[in-house]
Amino acid sequence: MSFEQGLSGLNAASQSLSVSGNNIANASTVGFKEAQAQFADMYANSMNRSGNSPVGIGVSTANVQQQFVQGNITPTNNPLDIAINGDGFFRMVANSGNQSPMYGRNGQFQLDKNGFIINPSENGAFLTGLPAGVTGGNPVPLQINTASLPGVMTTVAGTTLNLDSRDAVIATPFDANTPATYNSSTGMTVFDSLGNPRNIQTFYVKSGVTAAPLAVTTTWSVYATVDGNPAPPFVAPATQAAIGTLTFDANGNTTAATAAAQTLSVPLPASAGTNAFAVPINFTGTIQSGSNFASLAAPQNGNPPGVLTGFNIGPDGTITGSYSNGASNNLGTVTLATFANSNGLQPIGNNLYVASPAAGTAINGQPTSGGLGSLQARATEDSNVDLTAELVNLIVAQRVYQANAQTIKAQDTILQTVVNGL
């Protein structure tokens, strides 16, 4: 008589119950991947003939395998929550100095006091990726640079206008304080080397119309002030000089002599701590027509200083910072890792895994490339546990346990009968 089959069956059923219980316990754990107990039958080798005995000696647990199936993605309000939609694992390293990488799908991250992105485990493992401006190489712990952006001096400015061809020619010397001495004006803000705003006001005076035998040309003189001061400066009784002219043909387009790409330089006086500098003003696209004056665009490439107000993580892992001055800046890139055999990863708790020889070598890459999934910020991946299926598994495992207990009971009854008959 043998009790081995029944005992192995009890152990297998108990193992199945443990796996299902663990799955159910982690049904709400972000990024958790359910496990599946896999079993195999056992046979004893025969001593008096080749091959194995046709009667098995029970069951063994062959493997407990993680099921890396995509979980549902749930939106959140945390900008550092990240869900992976597709293949790949977050790569992390411990903050204890042990640089052996760990991998996981739980994207609940936060910033530590030094600006490093860490996971929610007790000691907070560092999320790794590529620093800002780096496009390749080994991933390193990602640190968000919260420093302010310095001001950027304006080096190129532009203004696109529609000058009213119906305006009268003005012969009176220009005076910025006398509206009757100019036809129209518009302003723009530029920035000095410290990012201080400087106001340029440009004034347009229709200074002449020439009727040639085959064409009509119109000339406009352009004047400017900087922070309310004449530019260029002058001393009375002299009058302010124009910074340039715009000449239009009969169709309202600038002539070859004053092409649309004409650049006019406005010298700016020095402010405290800055140097004087000139701002070229480009009039590309400016026209003259029979409609009211209009300023259509006034682009310039300077910026005031800015502080980091937030950041966003794109589908390709790029972390883009947003600043109070409207500028944006690359703060780094989250990378993912993939394996030839994800089922070879060994779980170590805290929703983390380590690589094993069975998993193969980790292949690191940028999300959306090389078969890797995309990232979704402000979202997390739910556990992929199917509670309904797990409850059914519990019932089945319970029945299997009871059935194996019955085989032991039957063996015991037969053995008792044999003993009593002797």
Short mmCIF file of C-alpha atoms in Angstrom, two decimals, residues 26-281:
data_model
loop_
_atom_site.label_atom_id
_atom_site.label_comp_id
_atom_site.label_asym_id
_atom_site.label_seq_id
_atom_site.Cartn_x
_atom_site.Cartn_y
_atom_site.Cartn_z
CA ASN A 26 -2.89 41.21 -4.80
CA ALA A 27 -5.97 41.83 -6.93
CA SER A 28 -5.64 45.57 -6.18
CA THR A 29 -1.84 45.76 -6.32
CA VAL A 30 -0.74 48.09 -9.12
CA GLY A 31 1.31 46.31 -11.76
CA PHE A 32 0.91 42.87 -10.15
CA LYS A 33 1.00 39.90 -12.52
CA GLU A 34 -0.98 36.84 -11.50
CA ALA A 35 0.80 33.52 -11.06
CA GLN A 36 -0.24 30.11 -12.24
CA ALA A 37 0.75 26.85 -10.56
CA GLN A 38 1.83 24.25 -13.11
CA PHE A 39 1.98 20.56 -12.15
CA ALA A 40 3.60 17.42 -13.51
CA ASP A 41 3.00 13.72 -12.89
CA MET A 42 5.69 11.50 -11.32
CA TYR A 43 6.78 7.93 -12.10
CA ALA A 44 9.31 5.66 -10.38
CA ASN A 45 11.99 3.90 -12.41
CA SER A 46 11.56 0.12 -12.66
CA MET A 47 14.43 -2.06 -11.52
CA ASN A 48 13.50 -5.26 -13.39
CA ARG A 49 12.58 -3.86 -16.78
CA SER A 50 13.39 -0.96 -18.97
CA GLY A 51 11.28 2.14 -18.76
CA ASN A 52 9.15 3.43 -15.93
CA SER A 53 6.37 1.85 -13.95
CA PRO A 54 3.01 2.38 -15.65
CA VAL A 55 1.54 3.38 -12.27
CA GLY A 56 2.41 6.90 -11.24
CA ILE A 57 3.50 7.85 -7.76
CA GLY A 58 1.75 11.20 -7.64
CA VAL A 59 2.10 14.82 -8.73
CA SER A 60 4.74 17.51 -8.27
CA THR A 61 4.71 21.27 -8.66
CA ALA A 62 6.66 21.86 -11.87
CA ASN A 63 6.60 25.63 -11.78
CA VAL A 64 4.79 28.72 -10.53
CA GLN A 65 4.74 30.96 -13.57
CA GLN A 66 3.91 34.67 -13.76
CA GLN A 67 1.37 35.61 -16.41
CA PHE A 68 2.68 38.79 -18.03
CA VAL A 69 -0.61 39.78 -19.61
CA GLN A 70 -1.46 43.49 -20.03
CA GLY A 71 -3.58 44.87 -17.21
CA ASN A 72 -6.18 47.61 -17.51
CA ILE A 73 -4.88 51.21 -17.43
CA THR A 74 -6.48 53.57 -14.91
CA PRO A 75 -5.99 57.38 -15.04
CA THR A 76 -4.67 59.16 -11.92
CA ASN A 77 -3.81 62.72 -10.89
CA ASN A 78 -0.13 62.12 -10.16
CA PRO A 79 2.13 63.34 -13.02
CA LEU A 80 4.71 60.74 -11.99
CA ASP A 81 2.34 57.79 -12.27
CA ILE A 82 3.29 55.93 -15.45
CA ALA A 83 1.61 52.97 -17.14
CA ILE A 84 3.28 50.79 -19.76
CA ASN A 85 0.96 50.02 -22.66
CA GLY A 86 2.63 47.06 -24.31
CA ASP A 87 5.86 45.16 -23.76
CA GLY A 88 8.65 46.17 -21.39
CA PHE A 89 9.61 46.72 -17.75
CA PHE A 90 10.73 49.74 -15.77
CA ARG A 91 14.39 49.40 -14.84
CA MET A 92 15.37 50.35 -11.29
CA VAL A 93 18.42 50.20 -9.04
CA ALA A 94 18.55 50.20 -5.26
CA ASN A 95 19.53 53.40 -3.47
CA SER A 96 21.78 51.40 -1.15
CA GLY A 97 24.64 51.41 -3.64
CA ASN A 98 23.86 47.98 -5.08
CA GLN A 99 23.61 48.67 -8.79
CA SER A 100 22.14 45.29 -9.75
CA PRO A 101 19.07 46.26 -11.79
CA MET A 102 15.55 45.33 -10.81
CA TYR A 103 12.52 45.34 -13.08
CA GLY A 104 8.80 45.89 -12.62
CA ARG A 105 5.54 47.14 -14.08
CA ASN A 106 4.37 49.19 -11.09
CA GLY A 107 4.58 52.79 -12.31
CA GLN A 108 3.69 54.57 -9.06
CA PHE A 109 6.65 56.92 -8.77
CA GLN A 110 7.50 59.98 -6.73
CA LEU A 111 10.39 62.41 -6.19
CA ASP A 112 12.73 62.10 -3.23
CA LYS A 113 14.30 65.11 -1.52
CA ASN A 114 17.14 65.18 -4.05
CA GLY A 115 14.87 65.11 -7.11
CA PHE A 116 15.43 61.45 -7.98
CA ILE A 117 12.44 59.48 -9.27
CA ILE A 118 11.83 56.54 -6.90
CA ASN A 119 9.33 53.71 -6.66
CA PRO A 120 6.98 53.29 -3.66
CA SER A 121 8.95 50.47 -1.97
CA GLU A 122 10.19 50.92 1.60
CA ASN A 123 13.65 52.12 0.59
CA GLY A 124 12.65 53.66 -2.74
CA ALA A 125 14.53 52.22 -5.71
CA PHE A 126 15.70 54.70 -8.35
CA LEU A 127 13.98 54.68 -11.74
CA THR A 128 16.63 54.70 -14.47
CA GLY A 129 16.79 56.28 -17.91
CA LEU A 130 18.88 58.67 -19.97
CA PRO A 131 19.84 62.15 -18.71
CA ALA A 132 18.77 65.23 -20.64
CA GLY A 133 20.71 65.63 -23.87
CA VAL A 134 21.93 62.00 -23.91
CA THR A 135 20.63 59.73 -26.67
CA GLY A 136 22.39 56.45 -25.89
CA GLY A 137 24.42 54.50 -23.36
CA ASN A 138 23.60 52.74 -20.13
CA PRO A 139 20.58 53.96 -18.13
CA VAL A 140 21.31 55.88 -14.93
CA PRO A 141 19.08 57.02 -12.04
CA LEU A 142 16.83 59.80 -13.30
CA GLN A 143 17.02 63.09 -11.44
CA ILE A 144 14.68 65.99 -12.18
CA ASN A 145 16.60 69.25 -12.43
CA THR A 146 14.41 71.81 -10.66
CA ALA A 147 16.76 74.74 -11.29
CA SER A 148 15.31 77.85 -12.88
CA LEU A 149 16.01 78.67 -16.51
CA PRO A 150 18.13 81.82 -16.95
CA GLY A 151 16.89 84.66 -19.11
CA VAL A 152 17.67 84.50 -22.82
CA MET A 153 18.69 87.70 -24.61
CA THR A 154 16.74 88.59 -27.74
CA THR A 155 18.92 88.35 -30.83
CA VAL A 156 16.23 88.28 -33.54
CA ALA A 157 12.84 89.97 -33.59
CA GLY A 158 10.25 90.35 -36.29
CA THR A 159 7.09 92.24 -36.97
CA THR A 160 4.54 91.64 -39.69
CA LEU A 161 2.30 94.60 -40.50
CA ASN A 162 -0.39 95.86 -42.81
CA LEU A 163 0.22 99.57 -43.47
CA ASP A 164 -2.82 101.56 -44.61
CA SER A 165 -2.18 102.90 -48.12
CA ARG A 166 -4.95 105.48 -47.63
CA ASP A 167 -2.97 107.34 -44.93
CA ALA A 168 -1.79 110.84 -45.81
CA VAL A 169 1.85 111.76 -46.23
CA ILE A 170 3.24 113.50 -43.14
CA ALA A 171 5.97 116.08 -43.60
CA THR A 172 6.17 117.26 -39.97
CA PRO A 173 9.32 116.13 -38.12
CA PHE A 174 8.67 112.99 -36.06
CA ASP A 175 7.99 113.32 -32.33
CA ALA A 176 6.98 110.21 -30.42
CA ASN A 177 4.96 112.36 -28.01
CA THR A 178 2.94 113.96 -30.82
CA PRO A 179 0.51 111.51 -32.52
CA ALA A 180 0.00 113.91 -35.42
CA THR A 181 3.60 113.31 -36.54
CA TYR A 182 3.15 109.61 -37.32
CA ASN A 183 0.48 107.45 -38.96
CA SER A 184 0.56 104.36 -36.76
CA SER A 185 2.60 102.52 -34.15
CA THR A 186 2.97 99.13 -32.51
CA GLY A 187 5.04 97.64 -29.71
CA MET A 188 6.94 94.50 -28.82
CA THR A 189 8.76 93.20 -25.76
CA VAL A 190 12.34 91.97 -26.00
CA PHE A 191 14.73 90.78 -23.29
CA ASP A 192 18.24 91.80 -22.29
CA SER A 193 21.07 89.50 -21.17
CA LEU A 194 19.54 89.09 -17.70
CA GLY A 195 16.09 88.40 -19.06
CA ASN A 196 14.75 91.83 -18.11
CA PRO A 197 11.85 92.90 -20.35
CA ARG A 198 12.52 95.89 -22.62
CA ASN A 199 9.75 97.60 -24.55
CA ILE A 200 10.34 98.62 -28.17
CA GLN A 201 7.74 100.88 -29.73
CA THR A 202 7.97 101.33 -33.50
CA PHE A 203 6.32 104.22 -35.35
CA TYR A 204 5.46 104.38 -39.06
CA VAL A 205 5.37 107.63 -40.98
CA LYS A 206 4.18 107.76 -44.59
CA SER A 207 6.94 109.96 -45.94
CA GLY A 208 6.40 109.99 -49.70
CA VAL A 209 4.65 108.68 -52.81
CA THR A 210 6.51 108.64 -56.13
CA ALA A 211 4.63 108.28 -59.43
CA ALA A 212 7.11 107.04 -61.99
CA PRO A 213 6.10 106.60 -65.65
CA LEU A 214 5.33 102.91 -65.20
CA ALA A 215 5.00 102.44 -61.44
CA VAL A 216 4.01 104.00 -58.14
CA THR A 217 6.16 103.55 -55.04
CA THR A 218 5.35 104.48 -51.45
CA THR A 219 7.95 105.10 -48.77
CA TRP A 220 7.41 104.74 -45.03
CA SER A 221 9.94 105.91 -42.46
CA VAL A 222 10.32 103.76 -39.35
CA TYR A 223 11.13 105.33 -35.97
CA ALA A 224 11.55 103.67 -32.58
CA THR A 225 11.68 104.22 -28.84
CA VAL A 226 13.12 101.86 -26.22
CA ASP A 227 11.47 101.96 -22.81
CA GLY A 228 10.04 105.33 -23.84
CA ASN A 229 13.42 106.78 -24.82
CA PRO A 230 14.22 107.78 -28.41
CA ALA A 231 16.31 105.27 -30.35
CA PRO A 232 18.71 106.42 -31.55
CA PRO A 233 18.96 109.20 -28.95
CA PHE A 234 19.26 112.83 -30.04
CA VAL A 235 19.74 116.26 -28.55
CA ALA A 236 17.45 119.18 -29.43
CA PRO A 237 17.24 121.17 -31.60
CA ALA A 238 18.06 118.14 -33.72
CA THR A 239 15.20 115.81 -34.56
CA GLN A 240 15.05 112.05 -34.10
CA ALA A 241 16.45 110.01 -36.97
CA ALA A 242 14.56 107.12 -38.54
CA ILE A 243 15.99 103.64 -38.02
CA GLY A 244 15.10 102.66 -41.59
CA THR A 245 12.57 102.85 -44.39
CA LEU A 246 10.10 100.52 -46.06
CA THR A 247 9.32 101.02 -49.74
CA PHE A 248 6.32 99.41 -51.43
CA ASP A 249 5.43 98.99 -55.10
CA ALA A 250 2.01 99.58 -56.67
CA ASN A 251 0.89 96.09 -55.55
CA GLY A 252 1.66 96.76 -51.91
CA ASN A 253 4.76 94.57 -51.76
CA THR A 254 8.17 95.69 -50.62
CA THR A 255 10.48 96.59 -53.47
CA ALA A 256 13.85 95.04 -54.18
CA ALA A 257 15.54 98.04 -52.58
CA THR A 258 13.81 97.27 -49.24
CA ALA A 259 13.20 93.55 -49.44
CA ALA A 260 10.83 91.91 -47.01
CA ALA A 261 13.84 90.37 -45.25
CA GLN A 262 15.32 93.83 -44.55
CA THR A 263 16.79 94.02 -41.07
CA LEU A 264 16.73 97.20 -39.01
CA SER A 265 18.90 97.42 -35.89
CA VAL A 266 17.65 99.14 -32.77
CA PRO A 267 20.40 99.87 -30.22
CA LEU A 268 19.20 99.38 -26.68
CA PRO A 269 20.70 101.34 -23.79
CA ALA A 270 22.36 99.37 -21.00
CA SER A 271 20.35 98.50 -17.92
CA ALA A 272 21.83 97.69 -14.53
CA GLY A 273 24.03 94.62 -14.84
CA THR A 274 23.56 94.20 -18.59
CA ASN A 275 25.34 95.32 -21.69
CA ALA A 276 23.94 97.41 -24.49
CA PHE A 277 22.85 95.30 -27.41
CA ALA A 278 21.09 95.61 -30.73
CA VAL A 279 17.93 93.88 -31.83
CA PRO A 280 17.53 93.26 -35.58
CA ILE A 281 13.87 93.71 -36.56
#
